[in-house]
Short mmCIF file of C-alpha atoms in Angstrom, two decimals:
data_model
loop_
_atom_site.label_atom_id
_atom_site.label_comp_id
_atom_site.label_asym_id
_atom_site.label_seq_id
_atom_site.Cartn_x
_atom_site.Cartn_y
_atom_site.Cartn_z
CA ARG A 6 0.00 0.00 0.00
CA ALA A 7 1.35 3.43 -0.90
CA THR A 8 1.89 5.27 2.40
CA GLU A 9 3.16 8.54 0.91
CA TYR A 10 0.96 9.29 -2.07
CA PRO A 11 0.50 11.69 -3.75
CA PRO A 12 4.07 13.04 -3.80
CA GLN A 13 2.63 16.53 -4.34
CA PRO A 14 -0.91 17.95 -4.55
CA ASN A 15 -2.66 16.95 -7.76
CA VAL A 16 -6.38 17.25 -7.14
CA GLY A 17 -8.30 16.66 -10.34
CA SER A 18 -5.33 15.03 -12.11
CA LEU A 19 -5.18 11.61 -13.72
CA ILE A 20 -2.62 8.84 -13.93
CA GLY A 21 -1.66 8.61 -17.63
CA PRO A 22 -4.23 7.58 -18.64
CA ALA A 23 -1.86 4.80 -19.71
CA VAL A 24 0.38 2.13 -18.21
CA GLY A 25 3.35 2.88 -15.96
CA LEU A 26 6.84 1.42 -16.22
CA GLN A 27 9.12 -0.65 -14.00
CA LEU A 28 12.73 0.18 -14.79
CA GLN A 29 15.44 -2.42 -15.33
CA ALA A 30 18.45 -0.14 -15.88
CA PRO A 31 21.20 -0.76 -13.28
CA GLU A 32 21.02 2.80 -11.94
CA ALA A 33 17.25 2.60 -11.42
CA ARG A 34 16.41 -1.10 -11.16
CA GLY A 35 12.95 -1.74 -9.76
CA GLN A 36 11.77 1.86 -9.87
CA ILE A 37 8.09 2.33 -10.75
CA VAL A 38 7.26 5.39 -12.83
CA PHE A 39 4.00 6.79 -14.14
CA TRP A 40 2.78 10.11 -15.48
CA ILE A 41 0.49 12.50 -13.59
CA THR A 42 -1.50 14.85 -15.85
CA SER A 43 -0.73 17.92 -13.73
CA GLY A 44 2.81 17.85 -15.13
CA PHE A 45 5.20 15.42 -13.44
CA LEU A 46 6.26 11.79 -13.05
CA ALA A 47 5.42 9.91 -9.86
CA VAL A 48 8.44 7.76 -8.97
CA SER A 49 8.71 4.96 -6.42
CA LYS A 50 12.05 3.44 -5.43
CA ASP A 51 10.53 0.90 -3.01
CA TYR A 52 8.03 -0.94 -5.22
CA GLY A 53 5.15 1.43 -4.59
CA GLU A 54 5.46 1.89 -0.83
CA THR A 55 6.37 5.59 -1.16
CA PHE A 56 6.53 8.06 -4.04
CA THR A 57 8.45 11.19 -4.96
CA ALA A 58 7.80 13.65 -7.77
CA SER A 59 10.05 14.40 -10.72
CA GLN A 60 10.74 17.92 -11.83
CA HIS A 61 7.77 19.48 -13.60
CA VAL A 62 7.70 19.15 -17.37
CA LEU A 63 9.32 22.07 -19.18
CA LYS A 64 7.18 24.61 -21.02
CA GLU A 65 3.86 23.93 -19.37
CA PRO A 66 1.17 23.61 -20.42
CA CYS A 67 2.26 21.31 -23.23
CA CYS A 68 1.05 17.97 -22.07
CA SER A 69 -2.05 16.54 -20.47
CA GLU A 70 -2.88 12.91 -21.19
CA CYS A 71 0.44 11.20 -21.87
CA SER A 72 1.95 7.76 -22.33
CA ILE A 73 5.54 6.86 -21.43
CA ALA A 74 7.92 4.20 -22.77
CA PHE A 75 11.59 3.25 -22.64
CA ALA A 76 13.33 5.36 -25.27
CA ALA A 77 16.02 2.75 -25.94
CA GLY A 78 14.68 -0.40 -24.28
CA PRO A 79 14.17 -1.37 -20.61
CA GLY A 80 17.92 -1.50 -19.90
CA ASN A 81 18.18 2.27 -20.33
CA SER A 82 16.67 4.75 -17.86
CA THR A 83 15.82 7.41 -20.48
CA LEU A 84 12.08 7.63 -21.06
CA ILE A 85 10.11 9.01 -24.01
CA MET A 86 6.66 10.54 -23.55
CA ASN A 87 3.94 11.03 -26.17
CA CYS A 88 1.09 13.42 -25.34
CA ARG A 89 -2.27 14.75 -26.34
CA THR A 90 -2.12 18.50 -26.93
CA GLY A 91 -4.03 21.36 -28.48
CA GLN A 92 -0.96 22.43 -30.46
CA ASP A 93 -1.83 22.68 -34.18
CA SER A 94 -3.24 19.12 -34.32
CA ARG A 95 0.16 17.64 -33.40
CA ARG A 96 1.13 15.31 -30.59
CA ALA A 97 3.88 16.42 -28.21
CA GLN A 98 7.00 14.32 -27.68
CA LEU A 99 9.65 14.75 -25.00
CA TYR A 100 12.26 12.79 -23.08
CA TRP A 101 12.93 12.26 -19.38
CA SER A 102 16.47 11.66 -18.05
CA LEU A 103 17.51 10.41 -14.64
CA LEU A 104 19.69 13.00 -12.88
CA ASP A 105 22.52 12.34 -10.45
CA ASN A 106 20.27 13.34 -7.54
CA GLY A 107 17.84 10.54 -8.41
CA THR A 108 15.04 12.61 -9.87
CA TYR A 109 13.87 12.98 -13.47
CA ALA A 110 14.03 16.07 -15.67
CA SER A 111 12.40 16.55 -19.07
CA THR A 112 13.48 18.05 -22.34
CA GLU A 113 11.36 20.70 -24.01
CA PRO A 114 8.55 19.19 -26.09
CA THR A 115 8.71 18.82 -29.85
CA TYR A 116 5.81 18.21 -32.22
CA PRO A 117 6.72 15.61 -34.88
CA THR A 118 4.96 16.36 -38.15
CA GLN A 119 4.03 12.69 -38.69
CA LEU A 120 2.10 12.45 -35.42
CA THR A 121 -1.28 14.05 -36.10
CA ASP A 122 -3.52 14.54 -33.07
CA ALA A 123 -7.29 14.73 -32.85
CA GLY A 124 -7.18 15.98 -29.27
CA CYS A 125 -7.33 12.49 -27.79
CA GLN A 126 -5.28 10.15 -25.62
CA GLY A 127 -2.79 7.85 -27.34
CA SER A 128 -0.26 5.16 -26.47
CA ILE A 129 3.48 4.60 -26.92
CA LEU A 130 5.33 1.33 -26.41
CA SER A 131 8.92 0.10 -26.74
CA ALA A 132 9.30 -3.37 -28.20
CA ALA A 133 12.18 -5.62 -29.18
CA ALA A 134 13.19 -5.07 -32.81
CA GLY A 135 11.37 -7.44 -35.14
CA ALA A 136 8.06 -7.25 -33.27
CA GLY A 137 5.16 -6.13 -35.41
CA SER A 138 6.25 -6.20 -39.03
CA GLY A 139 3.23 -4.29 -40.32
CA PRO A 140 3.75 -0.53 -39.90
CA GLY A 141 7.25 0.85 -40.21
CA SER A 142 10.58 -0.20 -41.55
CA GLY A 143 14.15 -1.00 -40.71
CA SER A 144 16.20 -4.16 -40.33
CA GLY A 145 19.68 -5.41 -41.00
CA ALA A 146 23.06 -3.90 -40.15
CA GLY A 147 22.88 -1.04 -37.68
CA ALA A 148 19.22 -1.64 -36.87
CA ALA A 149 18.05 -0.67 -33.39
CA THR A 150 17.56 -3.39 -30.76
CA HIS A 151 14.29 -1.77 -29.70
CA VAL A 152 11.68 0.08 -31.72
CA LEU A 153 8.88 2.42 -30.67
CA TYR A 154 5.23 2.31 -31.65
CA THR A 155 2.50 4.88 -31.13
CA SER A 156 -1.26 4.51 -31.48
CA ASN A 157 -3.80 7.30 -31.64
CA ALA A 158 -6.74 8.76 -33.54
CA ALA A 159 -4.66 10.44 -36.23
CA SER A 160 -7.03 13.06 -37.63
CA THR A 161 -7.15 16.85 -37.53
CA SER A 162 -10.94 17.03 -37.53
CA ALA A 163 -12.44 14.19 -35.47
CA ARG A 164 -11.67 11.19 -33.28
CA GLU A 165 -11.13 8.74 -36.13
CA ARG A 166 -8.42 6.89 -38.07
CA MET A 167 -6.78 4.76 -35.39
CA THR A 168 -3.20 4.71 -36.69
CA ILE A 169 0.04 2.99 -35.73
CA HIS A 170 3.38 4.77 -36.26
CA ARG A 171 6.82 3.22 -35.80
CA SER A 172 10.23 4.70 -34.99
CA ASP A 173 13.50 2.82 -35.40
CA ASP A 174 15.66 5.62 -33.99
CA GLY A 175 14.28 6.30 -30.52
CA GLY A 176 11.67 8.81 -31.68
CA GLY A 177 13.98 10.80 -33.95
CA SER A 178 11.73 10.05 -36.92
CA TRP A 179 8.42 8.27 -37.44
CA SER A 180 6.88 6.20 -40.22
CA ALA A 181 3.99 7.51 -42.28
CA GLY A 182 1.73 5.21 -40.29
CA GLN A 183 -0.65 2.32 -40.83
CA VAL A 184 -4.38 2.93 -40.39
CA ILE A 185 -5.84 0.15 -38.25
CA HIS A 186 -9.43 1.45 -38.36
CA ALA A 187 -10.46 4.33 -40.64
CA GLY A 188 -13.73 4.99 -38.83
CA PRO A 189 -14.48 6.62 -35.47
CA SER A 190 -11.95 5.75 -32.75
CA ALA A 191 -10.63 7.23 -29.52
CA TYR A 192 -8.52 5.98 -26.58
CA SER A 193 -6.05 3.15 -27.11
CA GLN A 194 -3.37 1.01 -25.51
CA LEU A 195 -0.59 -0.82 -27.32
CA VAL A 196 0.53 -4.23 -26.09
CA GLN A 197 3.21 -6.76 -27.00
CA LEU A 198 1.75 -10.29 -26.92
CA PRO A 199 3.52 -13.32 -25.39
CA ASN A 200 4.57 -14.52 -28.86
CA GLY A 201 6.30 -11.17 -29.48
CA SER A 202 3.74 -9.78 -31.91
CA MET A 203 2.06 -6.41 -31.48
CA ALA A 204 -1.58 -5.43 -30.99
CA VAL A 205 -3.70 -2.46 -29.97
CA LEU A 206 -6.80 -2.31 -27.74
CA PHE A 207 -8.93 0.72 -28.60
CA GLU A 208 -12.33 2.38 -28.56
CA ALA A 209 -13.96 2.23 -31.99
CA GLY A 210 -17.15 1.83 -33.94
CA GLY A 211 -18.92 2.28 -37.23
CA ARG A 212 -20.86 5.44 -36.42
CA GLY A 213 -19.34 6.49 -33.10
CA ALA A 214 -16.01 6.05 -31.36
CA TYR A 215 -17.50 4.50 -28.21
CA GLU A 216 -19.57 1.65 -29.62
CA THR A 217 -17.00 -1.09 -28.89
CA ILE A 218 -13.74 -1.98 -27.25
CA SER A 219 -11.79 -3.41 -30.20
CA PHE A 220 -8.63 -5.47 -30.48
CA ALA A 221 -6.37 -5.51 -33.53
CA PRO A 222 -3.12 -7.46 -33.92
CA PHE A 223 -0.76 -5.96 -36.48
CA ALA A 224 2.16 -8.39 -36.48
CA THR A 225 1.76 -9.71 -40.02
CA PRO A 226 0.54 -7.68 -43.01
CA PRO A 227 -1.85 -7.33 -44.65
CA HIS A 228 -3.98 -6.07 -41.79
CA THR A 229 -7.45 -7.62 -41.86
CA GLY A 230 -9.27 -5.21 -39.56
CA PRO A 231 -10.09 -5.09 -35.85
CA VAL A 232 -11.97 -7.70 -33.88
CA PHE A 233 -14.97 -6.02 -32.22
CA TYR A 234 -16.12 -7.01 -28.73
#
């Protein structure tokens, strides 16, 4: 049970809404980290018994609902964060680094042109290279050991077009994207399945974004469409 939570006042704030991370890097092994929408990371060094707060994100307000992932795989303590914003229909992207004093500090946000935002939550996930061969590129000599995926409703006008983007260089560039569902869609969460393939769980429907909770693997092209539940 968390005995010292929250690490600072955050009335009205949310966790994520997305998954947290448990670090494996030697300098931070076992740390639990998740994003608080009022502008900081909540960090536990004792498996959730107590929490401290990171530095606040630079250039607030840039980021509200955000998802975090390992920028270069779980053996590295640098985190990448992908966020819903109201900034010219673009998603925000920034990095968190672990400082010598044990806290995290962020970079200033950037707004990658490939990552269109409909003003909706999205997901980011780090996976071992070779997982999910559908959207994206990159293999062979010099290829990264881990790749990044994002999922979100990639439209400038409505919550629609659930799209997967891939980065092979730690978020330095992103693929053009693969549309998983062209119709109405909203919140999502990426997942790597036990067999190593990739999938996304997301809100979607034919006439509205909240008709179903849908599941779509995207490990092997061509994509055949989501399974609706």
